[in-house]
Tab-separated table of C-alpha atoms and ligand atoms in Angstrom:
chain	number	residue	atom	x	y	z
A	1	UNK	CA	-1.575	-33.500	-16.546
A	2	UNK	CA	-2.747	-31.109	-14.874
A	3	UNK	CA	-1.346	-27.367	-14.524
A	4	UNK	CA	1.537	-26.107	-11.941
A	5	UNK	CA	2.576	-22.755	-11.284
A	6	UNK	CA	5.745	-21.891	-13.651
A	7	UNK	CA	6.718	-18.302	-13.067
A	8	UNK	CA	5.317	-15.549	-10.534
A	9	UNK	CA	6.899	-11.840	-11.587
A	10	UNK	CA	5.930	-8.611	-9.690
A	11	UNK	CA	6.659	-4.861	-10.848
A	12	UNK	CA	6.320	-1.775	-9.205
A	13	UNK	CA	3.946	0.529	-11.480
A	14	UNK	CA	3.825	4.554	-10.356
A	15	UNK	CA	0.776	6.504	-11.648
A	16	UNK	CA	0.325	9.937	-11.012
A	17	UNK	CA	-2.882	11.014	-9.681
A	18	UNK	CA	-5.241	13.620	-11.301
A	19	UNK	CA	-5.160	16.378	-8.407
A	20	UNK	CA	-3.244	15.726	-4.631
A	21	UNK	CA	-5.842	13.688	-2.644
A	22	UNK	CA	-5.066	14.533	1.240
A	23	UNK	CA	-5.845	11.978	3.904
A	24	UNK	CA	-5.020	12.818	7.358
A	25	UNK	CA	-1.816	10.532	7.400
A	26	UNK	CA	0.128	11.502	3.992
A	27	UNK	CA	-1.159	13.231	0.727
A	28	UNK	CA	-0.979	11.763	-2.438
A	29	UNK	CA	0.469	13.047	-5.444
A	30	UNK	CA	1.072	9.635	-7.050
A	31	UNK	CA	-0.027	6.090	-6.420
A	32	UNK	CA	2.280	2.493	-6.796
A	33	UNK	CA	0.398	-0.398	-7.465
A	34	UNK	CA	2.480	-3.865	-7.599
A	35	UNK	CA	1.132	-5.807	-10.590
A	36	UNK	CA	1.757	-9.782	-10.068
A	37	UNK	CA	1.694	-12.028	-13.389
A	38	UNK	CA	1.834	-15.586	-12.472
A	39	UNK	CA	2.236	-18.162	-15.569
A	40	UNK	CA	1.067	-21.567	-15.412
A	41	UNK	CA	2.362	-24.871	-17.597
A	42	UNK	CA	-0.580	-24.623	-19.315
A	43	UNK	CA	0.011	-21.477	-21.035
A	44	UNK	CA	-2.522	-19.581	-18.938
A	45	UNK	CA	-1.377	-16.407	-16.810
A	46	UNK	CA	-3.303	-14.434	-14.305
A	47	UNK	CA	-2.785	-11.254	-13.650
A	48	UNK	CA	-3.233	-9.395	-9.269
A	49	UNK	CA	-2.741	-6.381	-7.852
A	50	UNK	CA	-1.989	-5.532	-4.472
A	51	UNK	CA	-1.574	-1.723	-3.454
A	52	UNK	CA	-1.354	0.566	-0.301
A	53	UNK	CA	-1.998	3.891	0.228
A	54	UNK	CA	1.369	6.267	0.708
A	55	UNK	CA	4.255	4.273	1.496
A	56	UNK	CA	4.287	2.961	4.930
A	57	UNK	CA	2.006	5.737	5.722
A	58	UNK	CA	-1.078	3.768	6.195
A	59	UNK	CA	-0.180	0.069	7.297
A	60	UNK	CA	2.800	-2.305	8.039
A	61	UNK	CA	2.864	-2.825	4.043
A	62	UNK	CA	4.502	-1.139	1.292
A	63	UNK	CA	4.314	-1.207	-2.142
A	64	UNK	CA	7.958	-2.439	-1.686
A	65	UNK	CA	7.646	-4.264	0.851
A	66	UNK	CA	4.774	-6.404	-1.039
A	67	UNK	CA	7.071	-6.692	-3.819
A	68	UNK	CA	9.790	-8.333	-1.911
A	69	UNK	CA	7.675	-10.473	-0.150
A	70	UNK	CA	5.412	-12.171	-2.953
A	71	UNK	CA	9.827	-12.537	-4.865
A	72	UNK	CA	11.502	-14.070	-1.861
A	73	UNK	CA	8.854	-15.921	0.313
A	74	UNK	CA	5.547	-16.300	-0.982
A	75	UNK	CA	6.705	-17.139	-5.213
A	76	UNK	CA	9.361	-19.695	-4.257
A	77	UNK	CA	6.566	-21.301	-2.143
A	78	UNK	CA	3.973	-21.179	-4.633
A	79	UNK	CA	5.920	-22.018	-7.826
A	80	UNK	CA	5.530	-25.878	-8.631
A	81	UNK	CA	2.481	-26.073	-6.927
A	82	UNK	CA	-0.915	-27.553	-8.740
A	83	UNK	CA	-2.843	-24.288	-9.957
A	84	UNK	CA	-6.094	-25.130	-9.433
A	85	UNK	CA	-6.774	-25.619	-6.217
A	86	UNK	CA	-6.880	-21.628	-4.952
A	87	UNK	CA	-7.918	-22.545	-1.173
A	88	UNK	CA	-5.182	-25.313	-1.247
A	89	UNK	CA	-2.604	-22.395	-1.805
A	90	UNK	CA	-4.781	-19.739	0.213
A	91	UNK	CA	-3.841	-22.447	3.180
A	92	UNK	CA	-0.431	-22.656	2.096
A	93	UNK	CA	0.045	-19.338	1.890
A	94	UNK	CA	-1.324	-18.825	5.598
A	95	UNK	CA	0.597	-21.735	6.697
A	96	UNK	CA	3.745	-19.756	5.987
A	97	UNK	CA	3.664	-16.352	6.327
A	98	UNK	CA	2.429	-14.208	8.788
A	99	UNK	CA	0.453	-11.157	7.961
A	100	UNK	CA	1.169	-9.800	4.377
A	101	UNK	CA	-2.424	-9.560	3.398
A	102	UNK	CA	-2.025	-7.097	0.852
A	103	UNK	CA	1.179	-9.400	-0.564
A	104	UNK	CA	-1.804	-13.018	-0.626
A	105	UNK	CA	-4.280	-10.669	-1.970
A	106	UNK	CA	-2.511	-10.058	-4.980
A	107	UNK	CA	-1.315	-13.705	-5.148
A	108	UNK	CA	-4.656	-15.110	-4.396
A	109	UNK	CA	-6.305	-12.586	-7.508
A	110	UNK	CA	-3.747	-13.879	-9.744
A	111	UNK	CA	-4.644	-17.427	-8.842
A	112	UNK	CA	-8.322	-16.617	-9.715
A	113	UNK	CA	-7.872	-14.669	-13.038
A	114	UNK	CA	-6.322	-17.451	-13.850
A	115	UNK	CA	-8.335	-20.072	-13.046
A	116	UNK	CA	-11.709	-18.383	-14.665
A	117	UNK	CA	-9.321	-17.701	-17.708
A	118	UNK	CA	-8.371	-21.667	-17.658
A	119	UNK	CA	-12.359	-22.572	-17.034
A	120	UNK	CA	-13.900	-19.239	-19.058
A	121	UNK	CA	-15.423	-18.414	-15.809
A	122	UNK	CA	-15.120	-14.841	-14.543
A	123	UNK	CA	-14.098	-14.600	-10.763
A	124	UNK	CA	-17.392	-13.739	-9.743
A	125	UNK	CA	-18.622	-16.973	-10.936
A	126	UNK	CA	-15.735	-18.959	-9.149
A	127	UNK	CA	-17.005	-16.717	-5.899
A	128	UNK	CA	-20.654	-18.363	-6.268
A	129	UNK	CA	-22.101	-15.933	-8.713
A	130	UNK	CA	-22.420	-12.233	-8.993
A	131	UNK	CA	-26.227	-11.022	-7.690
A	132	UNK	CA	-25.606	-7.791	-9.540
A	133	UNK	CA	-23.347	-6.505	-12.281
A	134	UNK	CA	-23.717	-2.476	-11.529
A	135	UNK	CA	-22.414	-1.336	-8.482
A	136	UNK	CA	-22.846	2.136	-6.674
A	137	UNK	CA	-19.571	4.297	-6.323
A	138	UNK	CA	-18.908	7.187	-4.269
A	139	UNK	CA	-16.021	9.863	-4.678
A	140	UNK	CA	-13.641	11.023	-2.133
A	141	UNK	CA	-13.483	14.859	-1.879
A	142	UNK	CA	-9.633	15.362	-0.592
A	143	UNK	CA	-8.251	18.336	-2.836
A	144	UNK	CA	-7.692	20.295	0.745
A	145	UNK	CA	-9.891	22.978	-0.113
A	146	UNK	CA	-13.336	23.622	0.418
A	147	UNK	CA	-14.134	25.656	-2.768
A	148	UNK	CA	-12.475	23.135	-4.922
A	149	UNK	CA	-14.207	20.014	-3.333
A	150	UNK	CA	-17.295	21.720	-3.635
A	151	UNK	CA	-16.797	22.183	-7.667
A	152	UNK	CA	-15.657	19.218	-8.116
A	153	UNK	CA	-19.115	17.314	-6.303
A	154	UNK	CA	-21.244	19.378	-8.660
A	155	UNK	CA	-19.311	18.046	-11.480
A	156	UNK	CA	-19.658	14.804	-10.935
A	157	UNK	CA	-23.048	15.262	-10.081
A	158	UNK	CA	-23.466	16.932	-13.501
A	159	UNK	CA	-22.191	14.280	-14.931
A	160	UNK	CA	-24.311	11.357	-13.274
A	161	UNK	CA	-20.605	9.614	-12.389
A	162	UNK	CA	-21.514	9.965	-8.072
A	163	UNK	CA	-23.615	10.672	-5.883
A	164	UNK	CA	-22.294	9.992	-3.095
A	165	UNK	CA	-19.284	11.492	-1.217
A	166	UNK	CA	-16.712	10.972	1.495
A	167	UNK	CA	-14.471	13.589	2.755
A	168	UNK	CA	-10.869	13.148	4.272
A	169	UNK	CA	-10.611	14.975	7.101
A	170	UNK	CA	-8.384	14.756	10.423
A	171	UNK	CA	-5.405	16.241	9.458
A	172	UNK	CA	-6.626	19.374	10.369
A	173	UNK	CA	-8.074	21.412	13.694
A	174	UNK	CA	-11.336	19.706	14.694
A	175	UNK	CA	-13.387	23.000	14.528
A	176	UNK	CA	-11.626	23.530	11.017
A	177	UNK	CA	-12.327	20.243	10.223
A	178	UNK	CA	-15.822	20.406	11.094
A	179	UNK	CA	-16.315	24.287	9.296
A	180	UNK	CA	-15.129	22.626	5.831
A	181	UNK	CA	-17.625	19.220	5.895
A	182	UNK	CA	-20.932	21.425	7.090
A	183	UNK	CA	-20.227	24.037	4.313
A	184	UNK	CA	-19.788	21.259	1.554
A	185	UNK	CA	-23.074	19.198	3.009
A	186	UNK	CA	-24.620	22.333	2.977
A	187	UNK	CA	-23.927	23.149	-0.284
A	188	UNK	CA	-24.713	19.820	-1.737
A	189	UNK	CA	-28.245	19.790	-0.080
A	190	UNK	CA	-30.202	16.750	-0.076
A	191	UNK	CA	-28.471	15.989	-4.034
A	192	UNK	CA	-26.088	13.932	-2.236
A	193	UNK	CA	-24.926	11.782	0.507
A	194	UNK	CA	-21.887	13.069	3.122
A	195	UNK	CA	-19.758	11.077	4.501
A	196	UNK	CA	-16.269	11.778	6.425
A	197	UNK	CA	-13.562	9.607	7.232
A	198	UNK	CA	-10.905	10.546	10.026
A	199	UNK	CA	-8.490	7.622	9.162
A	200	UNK	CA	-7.996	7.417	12.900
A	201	UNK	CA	-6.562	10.480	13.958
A	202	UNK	CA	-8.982	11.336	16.835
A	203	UNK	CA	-8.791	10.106	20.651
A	204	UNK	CA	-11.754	9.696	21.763
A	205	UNK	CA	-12.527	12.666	23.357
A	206	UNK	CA	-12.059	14.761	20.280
A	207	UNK	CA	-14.347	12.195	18.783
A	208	UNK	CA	-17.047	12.830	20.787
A	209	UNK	CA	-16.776	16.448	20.201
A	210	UNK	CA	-16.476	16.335	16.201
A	211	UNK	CA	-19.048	13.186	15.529
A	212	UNK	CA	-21.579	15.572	17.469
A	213	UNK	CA	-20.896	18.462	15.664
A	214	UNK	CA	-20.876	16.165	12.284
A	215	UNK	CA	-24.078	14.295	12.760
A	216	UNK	CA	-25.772	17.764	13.273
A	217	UNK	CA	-24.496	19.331	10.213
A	218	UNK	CA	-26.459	16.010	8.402
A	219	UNK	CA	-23.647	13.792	8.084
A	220	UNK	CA	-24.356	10.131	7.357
A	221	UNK	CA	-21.605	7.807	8.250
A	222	UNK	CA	-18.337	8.468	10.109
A	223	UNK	CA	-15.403	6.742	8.986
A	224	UNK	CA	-12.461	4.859	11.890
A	225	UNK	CA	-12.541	8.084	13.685
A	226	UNK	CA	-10.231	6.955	16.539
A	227	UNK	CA	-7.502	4.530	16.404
A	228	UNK	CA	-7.735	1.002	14.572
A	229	UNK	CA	-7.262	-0.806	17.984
A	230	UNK	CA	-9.276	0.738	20.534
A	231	UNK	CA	-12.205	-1.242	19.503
A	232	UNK	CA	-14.045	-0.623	23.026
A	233	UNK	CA	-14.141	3.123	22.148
A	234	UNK	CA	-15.647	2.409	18.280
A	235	UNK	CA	-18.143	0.408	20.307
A	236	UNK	CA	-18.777	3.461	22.508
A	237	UNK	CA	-19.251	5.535	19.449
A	238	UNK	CA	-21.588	3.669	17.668
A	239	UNK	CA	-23.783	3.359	20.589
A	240	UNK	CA	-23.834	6.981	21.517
A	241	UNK	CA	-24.952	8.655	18.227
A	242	UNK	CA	-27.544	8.391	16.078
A	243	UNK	CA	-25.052	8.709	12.870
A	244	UNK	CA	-23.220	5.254	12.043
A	245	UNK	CA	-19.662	4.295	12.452
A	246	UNK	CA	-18.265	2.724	9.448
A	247	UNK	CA	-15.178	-0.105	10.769
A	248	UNK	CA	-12.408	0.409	8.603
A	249	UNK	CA	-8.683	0.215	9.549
A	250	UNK	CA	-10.113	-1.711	12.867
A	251	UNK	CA	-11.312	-4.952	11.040
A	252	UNK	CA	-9.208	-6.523	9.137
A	253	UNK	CA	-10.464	-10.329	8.721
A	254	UNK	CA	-13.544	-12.109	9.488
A	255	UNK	CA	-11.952	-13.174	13.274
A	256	UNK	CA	-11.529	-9.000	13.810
A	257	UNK	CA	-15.246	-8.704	12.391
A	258	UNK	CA	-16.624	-11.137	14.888
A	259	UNK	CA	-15.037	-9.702	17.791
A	260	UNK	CA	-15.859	-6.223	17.080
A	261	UNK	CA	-19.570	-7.114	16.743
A	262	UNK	CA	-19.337	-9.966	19.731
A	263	UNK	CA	-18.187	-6.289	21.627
A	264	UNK	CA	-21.447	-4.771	20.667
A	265	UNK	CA	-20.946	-2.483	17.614
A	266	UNK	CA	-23.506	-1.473	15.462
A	267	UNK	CA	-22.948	0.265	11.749
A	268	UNK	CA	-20.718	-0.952	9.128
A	269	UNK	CA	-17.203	-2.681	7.779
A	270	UNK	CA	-15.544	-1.168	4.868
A	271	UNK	CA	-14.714	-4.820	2.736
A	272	UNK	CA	-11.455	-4.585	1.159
A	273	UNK	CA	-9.677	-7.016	-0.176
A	274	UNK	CA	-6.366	-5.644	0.448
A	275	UNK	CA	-7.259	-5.965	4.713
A	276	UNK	CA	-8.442	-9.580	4.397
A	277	UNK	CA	-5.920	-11.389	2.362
A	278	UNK	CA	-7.408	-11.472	-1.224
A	279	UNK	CA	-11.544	-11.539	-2.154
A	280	UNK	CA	-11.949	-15.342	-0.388
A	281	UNK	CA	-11.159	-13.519	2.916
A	282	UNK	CA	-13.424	-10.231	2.319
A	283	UNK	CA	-16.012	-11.810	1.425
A	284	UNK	CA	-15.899	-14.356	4.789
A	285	UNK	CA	-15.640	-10.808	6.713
A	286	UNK	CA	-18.469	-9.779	5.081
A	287	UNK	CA	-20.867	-12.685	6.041
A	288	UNK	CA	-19.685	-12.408	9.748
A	289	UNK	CA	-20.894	-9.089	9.276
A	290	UNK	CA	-24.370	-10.335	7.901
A	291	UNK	CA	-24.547	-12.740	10.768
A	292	UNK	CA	-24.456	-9.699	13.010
A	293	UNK	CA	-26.744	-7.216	11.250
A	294	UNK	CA	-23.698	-4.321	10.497
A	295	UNK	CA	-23.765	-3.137	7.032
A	296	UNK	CA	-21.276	-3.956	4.305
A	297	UNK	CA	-19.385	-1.293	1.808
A	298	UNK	CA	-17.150	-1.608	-0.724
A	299	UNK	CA	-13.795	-0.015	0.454
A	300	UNK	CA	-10.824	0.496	-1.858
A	301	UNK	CA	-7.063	1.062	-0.844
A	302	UNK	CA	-7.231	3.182	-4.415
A	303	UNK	CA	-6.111	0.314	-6.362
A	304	UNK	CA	-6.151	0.485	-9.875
A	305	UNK	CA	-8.146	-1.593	-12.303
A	306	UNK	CA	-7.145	-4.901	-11.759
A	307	UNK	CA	-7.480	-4.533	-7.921
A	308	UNK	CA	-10.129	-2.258	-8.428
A	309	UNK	CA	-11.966	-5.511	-10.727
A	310	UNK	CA	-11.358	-7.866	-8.049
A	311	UNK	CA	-13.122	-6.163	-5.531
A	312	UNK	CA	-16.153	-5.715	-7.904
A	313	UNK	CA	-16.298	-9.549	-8.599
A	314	UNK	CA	-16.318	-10.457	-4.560
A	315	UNK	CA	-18.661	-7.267	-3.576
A	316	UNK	CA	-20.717	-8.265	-6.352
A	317	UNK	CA	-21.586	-11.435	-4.779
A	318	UNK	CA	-23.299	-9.566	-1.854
A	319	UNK	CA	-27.108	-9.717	-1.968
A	320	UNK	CA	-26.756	-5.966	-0.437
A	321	UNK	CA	-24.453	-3.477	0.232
A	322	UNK	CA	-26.638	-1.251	2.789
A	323	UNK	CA	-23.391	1.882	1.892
A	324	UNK	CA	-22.613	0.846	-2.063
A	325	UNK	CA	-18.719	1.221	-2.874
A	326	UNK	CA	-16.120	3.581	-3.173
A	327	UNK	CA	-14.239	1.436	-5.783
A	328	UNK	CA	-13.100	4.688	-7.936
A	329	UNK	CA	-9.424	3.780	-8.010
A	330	UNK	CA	-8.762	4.250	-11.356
A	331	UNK	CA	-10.799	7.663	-11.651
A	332	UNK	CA	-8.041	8.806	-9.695
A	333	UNK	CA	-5.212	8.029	-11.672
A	334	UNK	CA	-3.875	9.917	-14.717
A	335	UNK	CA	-3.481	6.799	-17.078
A	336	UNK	CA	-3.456	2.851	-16.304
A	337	UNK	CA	-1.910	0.084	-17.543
A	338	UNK	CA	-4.934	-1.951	-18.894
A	339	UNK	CA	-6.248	-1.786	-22.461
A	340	UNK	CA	-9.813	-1.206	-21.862
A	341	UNK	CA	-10.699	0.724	-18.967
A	342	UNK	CA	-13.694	-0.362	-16.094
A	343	UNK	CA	-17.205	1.669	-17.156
A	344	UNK	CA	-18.514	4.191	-15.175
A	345	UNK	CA	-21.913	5.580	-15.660
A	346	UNK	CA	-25.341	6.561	-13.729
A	347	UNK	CA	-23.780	6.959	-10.467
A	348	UNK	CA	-21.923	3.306	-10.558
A	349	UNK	CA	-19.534	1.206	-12.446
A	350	UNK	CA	-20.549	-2.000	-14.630
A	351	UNK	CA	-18.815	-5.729	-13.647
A	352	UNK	CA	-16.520	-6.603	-15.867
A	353	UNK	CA	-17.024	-9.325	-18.119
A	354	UNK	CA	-15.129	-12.546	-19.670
A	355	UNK	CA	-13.326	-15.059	-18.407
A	356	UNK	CA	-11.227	-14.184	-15.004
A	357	UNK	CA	-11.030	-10.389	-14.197
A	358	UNK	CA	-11.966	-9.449	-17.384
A	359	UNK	CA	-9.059	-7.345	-17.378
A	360	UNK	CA	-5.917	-6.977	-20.462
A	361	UNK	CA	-2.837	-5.655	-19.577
A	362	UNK	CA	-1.856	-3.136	-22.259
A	363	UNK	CA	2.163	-3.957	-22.714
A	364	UNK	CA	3.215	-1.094	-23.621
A	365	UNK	CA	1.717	1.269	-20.800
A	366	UNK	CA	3.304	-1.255	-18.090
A	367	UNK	CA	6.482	-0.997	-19.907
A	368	UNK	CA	6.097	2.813	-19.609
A	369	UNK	CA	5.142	3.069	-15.901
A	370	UNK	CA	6.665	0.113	-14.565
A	371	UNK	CA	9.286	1.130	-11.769
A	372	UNK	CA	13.200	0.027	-14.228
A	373	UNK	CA	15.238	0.030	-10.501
A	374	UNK	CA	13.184	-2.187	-8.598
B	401	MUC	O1	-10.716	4.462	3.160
B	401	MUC	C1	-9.534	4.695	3.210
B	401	MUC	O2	-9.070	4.805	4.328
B	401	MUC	C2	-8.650	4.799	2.013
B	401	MUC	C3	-9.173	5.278	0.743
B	401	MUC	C4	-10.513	4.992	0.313
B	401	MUC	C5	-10.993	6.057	-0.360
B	401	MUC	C6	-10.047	7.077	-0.255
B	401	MUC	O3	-10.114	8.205	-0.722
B	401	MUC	O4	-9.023	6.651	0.480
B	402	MN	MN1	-11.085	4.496	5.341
């Protein structure tokens, strides 16, 4: 017979980061990824992760929030089901609850470590096939002080980890803003790729003022620099300057990703599975995207590795990702719970490899971090 979902558990893990990161919304001194392990009659479990940045600081989710969710709607719906079909339950899933990506994109990674475990498939296979198994990643700069940022993109430089960077700005005075990104490009020379993101905290306006200044100190892309909704101003934006808009809190699905480019944006969409719903629902963003000529990157919501590992096996399925990745999650984080960690060398980070994610839990290490009141 064939296998039904048995048991779906979630747990609240908190992991320090290695240094504050700042984003204009919240700054981080510690990150809470829900870990889902979903066991199957057959004796096979698969392990998701879905994780948001700083409470309810940066979307309608929270790591709580998630948690609840997946115990009192979305497990008692899923539990007795067949395992095997994944867009059977994706539909189910839909069918019942509204919104909750970040909740069905830990369910939905679960489902596939699973299933790749039960076929000794790795979820890139189950995707279609992985068309590369080294992906770029860049590093985001957020310490909050120039000096420090500027250190630490020499060091990882030094150490061939990135080459590319992305500063969080916006929380800040414009002009202050503006100071701090043209004296780290400037220091950095042409050894390295700029990028900011605002995280939405200009109006448009201010936008205009600051993406001018930007793309003259030799910026490359600029990052949801006004609100998620106002998609008529992004399309403004990325008509006016030369420098590219990169679509991040705006699109969230494939149907946002078609009507931001039916409005006539040009640039790129940050992919993340954590927006879409799970990697089935990135990667249909991202060939909306292709259908339109905008650019795909790899966007992370600073998951660790298991999130971090599903993202790899959907982006890896790309022919080309015009921006690379920024899937450095776990770089960020003090420890993990995971026995071997992801590898990260000459300026990118290998696939992982085996069946599923590719990914062990290590026991002891979620026993340690896991969150004992909740
Ligand atoms: O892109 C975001 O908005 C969130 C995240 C990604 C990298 C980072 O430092 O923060
Ligand atoms: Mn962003």
């Amino acid at each position: 017979m064939s296998a039904v979902i048995e048991t779906i558990e979630t747990h609240l893990v908190d992991l320090p980061t290695i240094r504050p990161h700042k984003l204009s919304m919240t700054t981080m001194a510690c990150q809470t990824l829900v870990i889902v392990r979903m066991r199957h009659s057959d004796g096979i479990e698969g392990l998701g992760e879905g994780t948001t940045i700083g409470g309810l600081s940066y979307g309608p989710e929270s790591p709580e929030s998630i948690k609840r969710n997946i115990d009192t709607y979305l497990a008692p719906l899923l539990i007795g089901q067949p395992s095997v079909n994944v867009n059977a339950l994706r539909a189910l899933m839909h069918r019942h609850v509204r919104g909750n990506a970040i909740a069905k994109s830990a369910l939905e990674t679960a489902l596939l470590d699973a299933q790749g475990k039960r076929l000794g498939l790795s979820v890139s296979d189950l995707l279609g096939g992985a068309r590369q198994d080294h992906l770029p990643v860049l590093w985001t700069l957020a310490s909050g002080d120039t000096r420090k940022d500027i250190d630490e993109a020499f060091q990882r430089l030094d150490d061939r980890r990135h080459c590319d960077f992305k500063l969080k700005i916006g929380a800040n005075d414009v002009d202050d803003d503006v100071r701090h990104v043209a004296a780290i490009k400037a220091a950095l020379g042409d050894r390295a790729s700029v990028r900011v993101d605002v995280n939405q905290a200009w109006d448009e306006a201010t936008a205009v003022r600051g993406i001018a200044a930007l793309q003259e100190a030799g910026i490359d892309l600029i990052e949801q620099a006004i609100p998620a909704r106002e998609f008529a101003g992004l399309v403004r934006l990325s008509q006016r300057f030369q420098v590219p808009m990169l679509a991040d809190e705006a699109i969230q699905d494939a149907r946002d990703g078609f009507t931001l480019a039916a409005g006539g944006f040009s640039g790129a969409y940050a992919l993340k599975i954590a927006k879409s719903g799970g990697p089935s629902g990135a990667i249909e963003l991202a060939h909306v995207a292709q259908a339109a000529g905008i650019g795909l990157y790899g966007g992370t919501m600073l998951e660790g590795t298991l999130g971090t590992a599903a993202s790899l096996h959907a982006w890896a399925t790309l022919d080309t990702l015009a921006w690379g990745t920024e899937m450095f999650g776990p770089l960020l984080l003090k420890d993990d719970i995971v026995t071997e960690p992801l590898r990260y060398h000459a300026f990118g980070v290998d696939l992982p490899k085996g069946p599923g994610l590719g990914i062990t839990l290590d026991e002891d290490k979620l026993g340690y971090y896991r969150r004992k009141d909740g």
